[in-house]
PDB file of C-alpha atoms and ligand atoms in Angstrom:
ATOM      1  CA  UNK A   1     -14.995 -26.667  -5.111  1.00 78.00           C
ATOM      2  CA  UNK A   2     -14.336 -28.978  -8.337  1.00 90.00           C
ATOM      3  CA  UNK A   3     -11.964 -26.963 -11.045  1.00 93.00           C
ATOM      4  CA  UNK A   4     -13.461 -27.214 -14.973  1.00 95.00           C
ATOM      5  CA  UNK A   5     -10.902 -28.110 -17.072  1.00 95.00           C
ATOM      6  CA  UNK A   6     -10.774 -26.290 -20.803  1.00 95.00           C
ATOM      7  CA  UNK A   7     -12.873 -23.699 -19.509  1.00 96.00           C
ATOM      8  CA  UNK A   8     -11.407 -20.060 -19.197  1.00 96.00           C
ATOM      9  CA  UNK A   9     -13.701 -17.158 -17.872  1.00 97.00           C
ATOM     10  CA  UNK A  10     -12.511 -13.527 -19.162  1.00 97.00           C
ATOM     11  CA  UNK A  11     -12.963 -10.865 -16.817  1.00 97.00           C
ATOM     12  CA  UNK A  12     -13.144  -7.248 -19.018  1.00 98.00           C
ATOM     13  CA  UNK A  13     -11.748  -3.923 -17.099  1.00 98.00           C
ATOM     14  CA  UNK A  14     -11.041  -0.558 -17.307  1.00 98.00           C
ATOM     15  CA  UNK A  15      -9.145   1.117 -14.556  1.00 98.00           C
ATOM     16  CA  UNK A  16      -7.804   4.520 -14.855  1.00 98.00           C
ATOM     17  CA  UNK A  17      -7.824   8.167 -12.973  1.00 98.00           C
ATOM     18  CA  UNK A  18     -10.660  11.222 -13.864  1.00 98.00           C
ATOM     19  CA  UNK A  19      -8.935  14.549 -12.556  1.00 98.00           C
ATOM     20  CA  UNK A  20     -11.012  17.557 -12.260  1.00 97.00           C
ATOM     21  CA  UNK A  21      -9.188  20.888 -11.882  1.00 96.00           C
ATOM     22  CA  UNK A  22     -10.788  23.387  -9.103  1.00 96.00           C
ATOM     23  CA  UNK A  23     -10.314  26.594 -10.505  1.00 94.00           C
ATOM     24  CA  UNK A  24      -8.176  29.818  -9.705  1.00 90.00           C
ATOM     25  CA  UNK A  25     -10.002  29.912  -6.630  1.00 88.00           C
ATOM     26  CA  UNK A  26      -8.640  26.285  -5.263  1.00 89.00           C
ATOM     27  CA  UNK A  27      -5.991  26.424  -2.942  1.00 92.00           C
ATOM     28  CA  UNK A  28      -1.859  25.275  -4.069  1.00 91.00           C
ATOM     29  CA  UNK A  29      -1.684  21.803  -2.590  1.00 93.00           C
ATOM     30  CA  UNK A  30      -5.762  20.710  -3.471  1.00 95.00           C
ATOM     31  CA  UNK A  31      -6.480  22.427  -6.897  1.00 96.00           C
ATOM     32  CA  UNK A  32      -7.048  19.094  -8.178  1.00 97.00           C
ATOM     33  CA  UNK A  33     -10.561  16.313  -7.547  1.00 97.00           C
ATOM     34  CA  UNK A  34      -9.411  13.009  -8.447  1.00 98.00           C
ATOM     35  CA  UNK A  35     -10.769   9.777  -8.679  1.00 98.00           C
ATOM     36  CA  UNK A  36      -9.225   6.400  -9.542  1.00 99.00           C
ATOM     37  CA  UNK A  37     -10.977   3.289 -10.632  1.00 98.00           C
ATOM     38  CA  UNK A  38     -11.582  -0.222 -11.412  1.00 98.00           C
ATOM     39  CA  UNK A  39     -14.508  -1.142 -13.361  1.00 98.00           C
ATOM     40  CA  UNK A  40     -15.972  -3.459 -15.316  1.00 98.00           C
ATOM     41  CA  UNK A  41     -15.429  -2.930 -19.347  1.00 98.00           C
ATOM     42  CA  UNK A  42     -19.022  -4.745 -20.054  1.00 96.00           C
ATOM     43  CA  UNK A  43     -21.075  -3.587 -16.760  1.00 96.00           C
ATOM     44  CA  UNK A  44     -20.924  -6.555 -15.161  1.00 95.00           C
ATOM     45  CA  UNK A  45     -20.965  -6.405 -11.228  1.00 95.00           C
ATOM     46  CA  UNK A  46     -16.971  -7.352 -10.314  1.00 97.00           C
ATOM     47  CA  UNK A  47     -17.733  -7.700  -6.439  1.00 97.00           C
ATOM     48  CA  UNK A  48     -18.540 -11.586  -7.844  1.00 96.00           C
ATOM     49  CA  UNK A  49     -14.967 -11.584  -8.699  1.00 98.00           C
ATOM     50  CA  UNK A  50     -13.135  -9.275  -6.985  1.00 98.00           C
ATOM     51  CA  UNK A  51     -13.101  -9.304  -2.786  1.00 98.00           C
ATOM     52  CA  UNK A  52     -10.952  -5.786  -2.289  1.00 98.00           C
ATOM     53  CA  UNK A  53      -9.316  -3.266  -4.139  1.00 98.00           C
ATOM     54  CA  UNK A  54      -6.296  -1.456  -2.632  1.00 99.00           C
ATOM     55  CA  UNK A  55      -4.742   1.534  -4.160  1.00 98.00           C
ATOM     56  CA  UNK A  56      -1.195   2.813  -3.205  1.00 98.00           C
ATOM     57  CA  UNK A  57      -0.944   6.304  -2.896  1.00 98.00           C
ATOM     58  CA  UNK A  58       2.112   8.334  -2.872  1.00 98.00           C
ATOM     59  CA  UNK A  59       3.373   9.025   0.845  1.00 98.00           C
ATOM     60  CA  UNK A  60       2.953  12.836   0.742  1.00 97.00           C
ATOM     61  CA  UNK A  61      -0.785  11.392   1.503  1.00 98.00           C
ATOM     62  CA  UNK A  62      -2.696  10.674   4.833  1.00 97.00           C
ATOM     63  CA  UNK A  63      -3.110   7.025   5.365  1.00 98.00           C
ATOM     64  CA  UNK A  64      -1.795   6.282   1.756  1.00 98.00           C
ATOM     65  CA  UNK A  65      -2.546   2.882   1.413  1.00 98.00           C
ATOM     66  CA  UNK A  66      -6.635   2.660   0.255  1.00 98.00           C
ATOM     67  CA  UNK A  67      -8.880   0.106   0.862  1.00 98.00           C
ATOM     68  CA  UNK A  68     -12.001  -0.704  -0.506  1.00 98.00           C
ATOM     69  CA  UNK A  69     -13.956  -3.552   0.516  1.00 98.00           C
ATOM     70  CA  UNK A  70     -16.628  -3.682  -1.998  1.00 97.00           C
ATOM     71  CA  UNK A  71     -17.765  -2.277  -5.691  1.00 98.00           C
ATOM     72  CA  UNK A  72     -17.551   0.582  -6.809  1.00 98.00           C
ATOM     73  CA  UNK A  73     -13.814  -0.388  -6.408  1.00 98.00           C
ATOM     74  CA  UNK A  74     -12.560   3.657  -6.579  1.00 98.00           C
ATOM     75  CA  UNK A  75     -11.301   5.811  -4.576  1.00 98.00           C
ATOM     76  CA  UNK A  76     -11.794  10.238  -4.489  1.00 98.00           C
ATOM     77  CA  UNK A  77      -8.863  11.939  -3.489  1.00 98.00           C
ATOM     78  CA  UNK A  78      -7.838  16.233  -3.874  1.00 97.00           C
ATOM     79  CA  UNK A  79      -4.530  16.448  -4.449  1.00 98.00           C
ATOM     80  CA  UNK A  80      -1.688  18.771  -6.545  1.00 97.00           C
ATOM     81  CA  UNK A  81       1.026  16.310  -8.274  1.00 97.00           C
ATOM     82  CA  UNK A  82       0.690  13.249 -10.738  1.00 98.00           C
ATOM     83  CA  UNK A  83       2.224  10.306  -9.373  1.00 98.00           C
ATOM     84  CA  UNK A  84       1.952   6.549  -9.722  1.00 98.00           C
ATOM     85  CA  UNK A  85      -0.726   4.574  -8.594  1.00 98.00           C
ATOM     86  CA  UNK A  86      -0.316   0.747  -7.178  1.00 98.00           C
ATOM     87  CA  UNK A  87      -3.630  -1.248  -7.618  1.00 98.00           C
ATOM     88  CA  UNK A  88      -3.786  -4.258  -6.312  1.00 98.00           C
ATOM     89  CA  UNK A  89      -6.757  -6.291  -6.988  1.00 98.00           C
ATOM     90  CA  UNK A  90      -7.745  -9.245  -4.678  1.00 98.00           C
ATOM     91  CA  UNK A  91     -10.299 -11.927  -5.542  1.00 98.00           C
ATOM     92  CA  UNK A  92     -12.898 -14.352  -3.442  1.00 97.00           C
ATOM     93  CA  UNK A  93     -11.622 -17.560  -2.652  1.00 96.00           C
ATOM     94  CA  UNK A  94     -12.885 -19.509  -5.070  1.00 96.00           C
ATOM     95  CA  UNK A  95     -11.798 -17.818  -7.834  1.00 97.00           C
ATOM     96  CA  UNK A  96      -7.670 -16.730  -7.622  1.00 96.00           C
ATOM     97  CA  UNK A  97      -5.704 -17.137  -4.747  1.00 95.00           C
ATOM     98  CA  UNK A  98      -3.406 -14.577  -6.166  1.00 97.00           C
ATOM     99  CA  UNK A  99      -3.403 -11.073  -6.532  1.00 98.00           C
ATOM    100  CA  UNK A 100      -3.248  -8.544  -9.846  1.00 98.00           C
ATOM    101  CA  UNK A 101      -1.090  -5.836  -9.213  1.00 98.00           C
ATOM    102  CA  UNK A 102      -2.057  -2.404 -12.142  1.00 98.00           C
ATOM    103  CA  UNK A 103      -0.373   0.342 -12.009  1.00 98.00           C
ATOM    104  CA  UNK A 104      -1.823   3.530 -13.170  1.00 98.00           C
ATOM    105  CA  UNK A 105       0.054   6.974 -13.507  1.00 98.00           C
ATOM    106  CA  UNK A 106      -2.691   9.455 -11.892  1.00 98.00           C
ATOM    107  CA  UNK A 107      -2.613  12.561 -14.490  1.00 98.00           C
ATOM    108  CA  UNK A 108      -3.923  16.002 -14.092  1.00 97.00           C
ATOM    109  CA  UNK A 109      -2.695  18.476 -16.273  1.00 95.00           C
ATOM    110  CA  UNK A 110      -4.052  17.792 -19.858  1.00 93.00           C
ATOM    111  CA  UNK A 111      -1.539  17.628 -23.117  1.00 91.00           C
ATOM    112  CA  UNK A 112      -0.666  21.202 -24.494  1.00 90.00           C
ATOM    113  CA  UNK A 113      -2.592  19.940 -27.555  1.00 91.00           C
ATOM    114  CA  UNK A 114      -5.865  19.872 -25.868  1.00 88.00           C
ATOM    115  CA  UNK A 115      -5.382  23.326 -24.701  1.00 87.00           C
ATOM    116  CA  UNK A 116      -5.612  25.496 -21.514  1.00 88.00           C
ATOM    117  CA  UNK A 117      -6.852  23.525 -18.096  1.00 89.00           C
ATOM    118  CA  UNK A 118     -10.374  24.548 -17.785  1.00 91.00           C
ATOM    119  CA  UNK A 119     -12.634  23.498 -14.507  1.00 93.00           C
ATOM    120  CA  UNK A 120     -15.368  22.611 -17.131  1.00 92.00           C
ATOM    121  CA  UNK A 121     -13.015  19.552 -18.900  1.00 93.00           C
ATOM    122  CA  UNK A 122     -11.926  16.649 -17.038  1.00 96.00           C
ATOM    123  CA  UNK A 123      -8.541  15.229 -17.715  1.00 96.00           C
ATOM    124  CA  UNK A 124      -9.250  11.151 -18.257  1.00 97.00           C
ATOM    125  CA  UNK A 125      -6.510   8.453 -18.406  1.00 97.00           C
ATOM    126  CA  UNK A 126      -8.027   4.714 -19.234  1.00 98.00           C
ATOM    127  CA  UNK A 127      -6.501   0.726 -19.539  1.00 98.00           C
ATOM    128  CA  UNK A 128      -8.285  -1.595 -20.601  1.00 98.00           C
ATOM    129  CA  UNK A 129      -7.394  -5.363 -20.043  1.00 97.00           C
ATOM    130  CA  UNK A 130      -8.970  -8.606 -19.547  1.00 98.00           C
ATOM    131  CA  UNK A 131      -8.286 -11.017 -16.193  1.00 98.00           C
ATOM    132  CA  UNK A 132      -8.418 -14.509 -17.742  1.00 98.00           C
ATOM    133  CA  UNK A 133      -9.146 -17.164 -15.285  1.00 97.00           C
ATOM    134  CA  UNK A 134      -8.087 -20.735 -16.580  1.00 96.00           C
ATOM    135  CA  UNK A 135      -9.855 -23.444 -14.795  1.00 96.00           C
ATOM    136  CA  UNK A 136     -12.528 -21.959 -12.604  1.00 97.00           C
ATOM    137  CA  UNK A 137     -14.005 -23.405  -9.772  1.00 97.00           C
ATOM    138  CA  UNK A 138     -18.050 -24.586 -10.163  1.00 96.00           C
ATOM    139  CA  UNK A 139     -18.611 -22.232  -7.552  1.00 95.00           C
ATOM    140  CA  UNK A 140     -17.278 -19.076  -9.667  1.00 96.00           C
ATOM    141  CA  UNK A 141     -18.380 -20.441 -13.113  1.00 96.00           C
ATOM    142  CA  UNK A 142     -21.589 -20.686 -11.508  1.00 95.00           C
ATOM    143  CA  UNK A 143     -21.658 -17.171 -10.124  1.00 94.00           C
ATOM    144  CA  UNK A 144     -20.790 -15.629 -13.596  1.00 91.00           C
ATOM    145  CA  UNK A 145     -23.099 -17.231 -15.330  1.00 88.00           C
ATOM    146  CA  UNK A 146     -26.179 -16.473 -13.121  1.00 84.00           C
ATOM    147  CA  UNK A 147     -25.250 -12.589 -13.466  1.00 82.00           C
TER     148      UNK A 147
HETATM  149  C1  LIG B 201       5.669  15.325  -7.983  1.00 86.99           C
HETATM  150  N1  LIG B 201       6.441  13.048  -7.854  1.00 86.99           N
HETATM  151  O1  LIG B 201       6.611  15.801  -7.358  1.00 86.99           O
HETATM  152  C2  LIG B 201       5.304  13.866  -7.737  1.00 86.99           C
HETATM  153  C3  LIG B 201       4.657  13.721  -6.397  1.00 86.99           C
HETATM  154  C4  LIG B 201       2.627  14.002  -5.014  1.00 86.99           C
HETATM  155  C5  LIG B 201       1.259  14.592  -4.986  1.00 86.99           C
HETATM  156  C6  LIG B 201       3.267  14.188  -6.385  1.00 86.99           C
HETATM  157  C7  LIG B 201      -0.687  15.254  -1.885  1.00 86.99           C
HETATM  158  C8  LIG B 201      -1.926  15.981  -1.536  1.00 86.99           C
HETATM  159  C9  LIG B 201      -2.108  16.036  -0.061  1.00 86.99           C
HETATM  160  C10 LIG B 201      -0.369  15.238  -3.371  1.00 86.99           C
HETATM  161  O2  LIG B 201      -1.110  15.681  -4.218  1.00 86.99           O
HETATM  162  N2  LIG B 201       0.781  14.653  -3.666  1.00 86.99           N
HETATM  163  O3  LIG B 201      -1.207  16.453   0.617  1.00 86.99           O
HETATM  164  O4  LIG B 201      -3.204  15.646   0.405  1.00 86.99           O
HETATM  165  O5  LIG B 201       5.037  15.952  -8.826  1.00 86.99           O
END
Protein backbone atom coordinates (compact mmCIF):
# COMPACT_ATOMS: atom_id res chain seq x y z
CA UNK A 1 0.00 0.00 0.00
CA UNK A 2 2.17 2.93 -1.69
CA UNK A 3 2.21 6.25 0.76
CA UNK A 4 1.41 9.80 -1.35
CA UNK A 5 3.76 12.14 -0.49
CA UNK A 6 2.47 16.06 -0.03
CA UNK A 7 -0.86 14.82 0.36
CA UNK A 8 -2.65 15.27 3.84
CA UNK A 9 -6.34 14.01 4.29
CA UNK A 10 -8.30 15.98 7.21
CA UNK A 11 -10.61 13.99 9.09
CA UNK A 12 -13.46 16.62 10.80
CA UNK A 13 -15.05 15.44 14.37
CA UNK A 14 -17.13 16.23 17.01
CA UNK A 15 -17.15 14.09 20.07
CA UNK A 16 -18.84 15.08 23.17
CA UNK A 17 -21.60 13.76 25.90
CA UNK A 18 -25.77 14.59 25.57
CA UNK A 19 -27.15 14.07 29.26
CA UNK A 20 -30.78 13.86 29.72
CA UNK A 21 -32.10 14.26 33.28
CA UNK A 22 -35.03 11.64 34.30
CA UNK A 23 -37.14 13.54 36.40
CA UNK A 24 -38.17 13.56 40.21
CA UNK A 25 -39.44 10.27 39.59
CA UNK A 26 -35.81 8.65 38.57
CA UNK A 27 -34.17 6.83 41.11
CA UNK A 28 -30.60 8.45 43.18
CA UNK A 29 -27.86 6.54 41.40
CA UNK A 30 -29.71 6.58 37.50
CA UNK A 31 -31.48 10.05 37.33
CA UNK A 32 -29.34 10.74 34.50
CA UNK A 33 -29.54 9.16 30.27
CA UNK A 34 -26.29 9.76 28.81
CA UNK A 35 -24.74 9.31 25.69
CA UNK A 36 -21.18 9.93 24.48
CA UNK A 37 -19.98 10.27 20.96
CA UNK A 38 -17.73 10.44 18.09
CA UNK A 39 -18.96 11.73 14.93
CA UNK A 40 -18.17 13.08 11.94
CA UNK A 41 -18.21 17.17 11.81
CA UNK A 42 -19.20 17.02 7.85
CA UNK A 43 -21.42 13.63 7.79
CA UNK A 44 -19.08 11.68 6.34
CA UNK A 45 -19.22 7.85 7.26
CA UNK A 46 -15.88 7.48 9.79
CA UNK A 47 -16.12 3.52 9.84
CA UNK A 48 -13.71 4.21 6.46
CA UNK A 49 -11.37 5.63 8.91
CA UNK A 50 -11.91 4.58 12.11
CA UNK A 51 -11.86 0.49 13.02
CA UNK A 52 -13.11 0.85 16.96
CA UNK A 53 -13.94 3.28 19.38
CA UNK A 54 -13.33 2.55 23.09
CA UNK A 55 -14.57 4.72 25.83
CA UNK A 56 -13.20 4.55 29.46
CA UNK A 57 -15.67 4.78 31.95
CA UNK A 58 -15.20 5.54 35.51
CA UNK A 59 -14.89 2.22 37.68
CA UNK A 60 -18.05 2.78 39.79
CA UNK A 61 -19.41 1.23 36.28
CA UNK A 62 -20.12 -2.44 35.13
CA UNK A 63 -17.63 -3.54 32.60
CA UNK A 64 -16.21 0.09 32.31
CA UNK A 65 -14.14 -0.17 29.51
CA UNK A 66 -16.65 0.26 26.10
CA UNK A 67 -16.20 -1.06 22.94
CA UNK A 68 -17.63 -0.35 19.83
CA UNK A 69 -16.76 -2.07 16.78
CA UNK A 70 -18.42 -0.07 14.19
CA UNK A 71 -20.23 3.55 13.45
CA UNK A 72 -22.25 5.08 15.20
CA UNK A 73 -19.06 5.16 17.42
CA UNK A 74 -21.30 6.10 20.90
CA UNK A 75 -22.10 4.66 23.64
CA UNK A 76 -25.76 5.12 26.13
CA UNK A 77 -25.12 4.86 29.60
CA UNK A 78 -27.69 6.01 33.02
CA UNK A 79 -25.69 7.14 35.47
CA UNK A 80 -25.58 9.98 38.60
CA UNK A 81 -21.94 11.76 38.65
CA UNK A 82 -19.85 13.68 35.91
CA UNK A 83 -16.62 12.19 35.45
CA UNK A 84 -13.97 11.95 32.77
CA UNK A 85 -14.23 10.14 29.77
CA UNK A 86 -11.07 8.28 27.93
CA UNK A 87 -11.74 7.89 24.12
CA UNK A 88 -9.57 6.16 22.36
CA UNK A 89 -9.98 6.05 18.72
CA UNK A 90 -8.40 3.22 16.60
CA UNK A 91 -8.05 3.26 12.81
CA UNK A 92 -7.92 0.45 9.79
CA UNK A 93 -4.66 -0.57 8.85
CA UNK A 94 -4.02 1.31 6.15
CA UNK A 95 -4.59 4.43 7.44
CA UNK A 96 -2.70 5.05 11.22
CA UNK A 97 -1.10 2.51 13.03
CA UNK A 98 -1.53 4.63 16.06
CA UNK A 99 -4.17 5.48 18.23
CA UNK A 100 -5.98 9.10 19.24
CA UNK A 101 -6.61 9.21 22.71
CA UNK A 102 -9.84 12.40 23.56
CA UNK A 103 -10.81 12.93 26.59
CA UNK A 104 -14.16 14.28 27.31
CA UNK A 105 -15.53 15.40 30.83
CA UNK A 106 -19.21 13.72 30.74
CA UNK A 107 -21.50 16.71 32.23
CA UNK A 108 -24.96 16.59 33.55
CA UNK A 109 -26.02 19.27 35.57
CA UNK A 110 -26.40 22.45 33.36
CA UNK A 111 -24.63 26.02 34.40
CA UNK A 112 -26.76 28.01 37.04
CA UNK A 113 -27.07 30.51 34.15
CA UNK A 114 -29.16 28.32 32.06
CA UNK A 115 -31.45 27.74 34.88
CA UNK A 116 -33.24 24.90 36.79
CA UNK A 117 -32.56 21.08 35.35
CA UNK A 118 -35.64 20.35 33.47
CA UNK A 119 -36.33 16.63 31.84
CA UNK A 120 -37.46 18.62 28.69
CA UNK A 121 -33.60 20.30 28.09
CA UNK A 122 -30.70 18.25 27.43
CA UNK A 123 -27.41 19.27 28.87
CA UNK A 124 -24.79 19.10 25.62
CA UNK A 125 -20.96 19.32 25.88
CA UNK A 126 -19.13 19.35 22.19
CA UNK A 127 -15.12 19.34 20.69
CA UNK A 128 -14.54 19.75 17.66
CA UNK A 129 -11.11 18.82 16.02
CA UNK A 130 -9.70 17.63 12.89
CA UNK A 131 -7.42 14.12 12.58
CA UNK A 132 -4.87 15.12 9.91
CA UNK A 133 -3.35 12.23 8.20
CA UNK A 134 0.04 13.16 6.42
CA UNK A 135 0.93 10.75 3.76
CA UNK A 136 -1.94 8.38 3.22
CA UNK A 137 -1.82 5.17 1.81
CA UNK A 138 -3.58 4.73 -2.01
CA UNK A 139 -5.72 2.42 -0.35
CA UNK A 140 -7.23 5.15 2.20
CA UNK A 141 -6.93 8.14 -0.23
CA UNK A 142 -8.84 6.01 -2.41
CA UNK A 143 -11.54 5.14 0.09
CA UNK A 144 -12.14 8.89 0.97
CA UNK A 145 -12.45 9.98 -2.13
CA UNK A 146 -15.04 7.43 -3.44
CA UNK A 147 -17.36 8.47 -0.34
C1 LIG B 1 -18.15 12.10 41.51
N1 LIG B 1 -15.93 11.78 40.64
O1 LIG B 1 -17.89 11.71 42.64
C2 LIG B 1 -17.29 11.59 40.36
C3 LIG B 1 -17.60 10.16 40.07
C4 LIG B 1 -19.15 8.52 39.06
C5 LIG B 1 -20.49 8.35 38.43
C6 LIG B 1 -18.87 9.98 39.35
C7 LIG B 1 -22.26 5.10 38.09
C8 LIG B 1 -23.62 4.65 37.72
C9 LIG B 1 -23.78 3.19 37.94
C10 LIG B 1 -22.04 6.60 37.99
O2 LIG B 1 -22.86 7.36 37.55
N2 LIG B 1 -20.85 6.99 38.40
O3 LIG B 1 -23.51 2.74 39.02
O4 LIG B 1 -24.21 2.50 36.98
O5 LIG B 1 -19.04 12.91 41.26
Amino acid sequence: NRKMKDVEISVPIVYGTISFWLGKKASEYHSHKWTVYVRSATNEDLGVVIKRAVFQLHPSFNNPTRVVESPPFELSESGWGEFEIAISLFFHNDVCDKQLDLYHHLKLYPEEESGPQTTKKPVVVESYDEIVFSEPSEGFFARVQNH
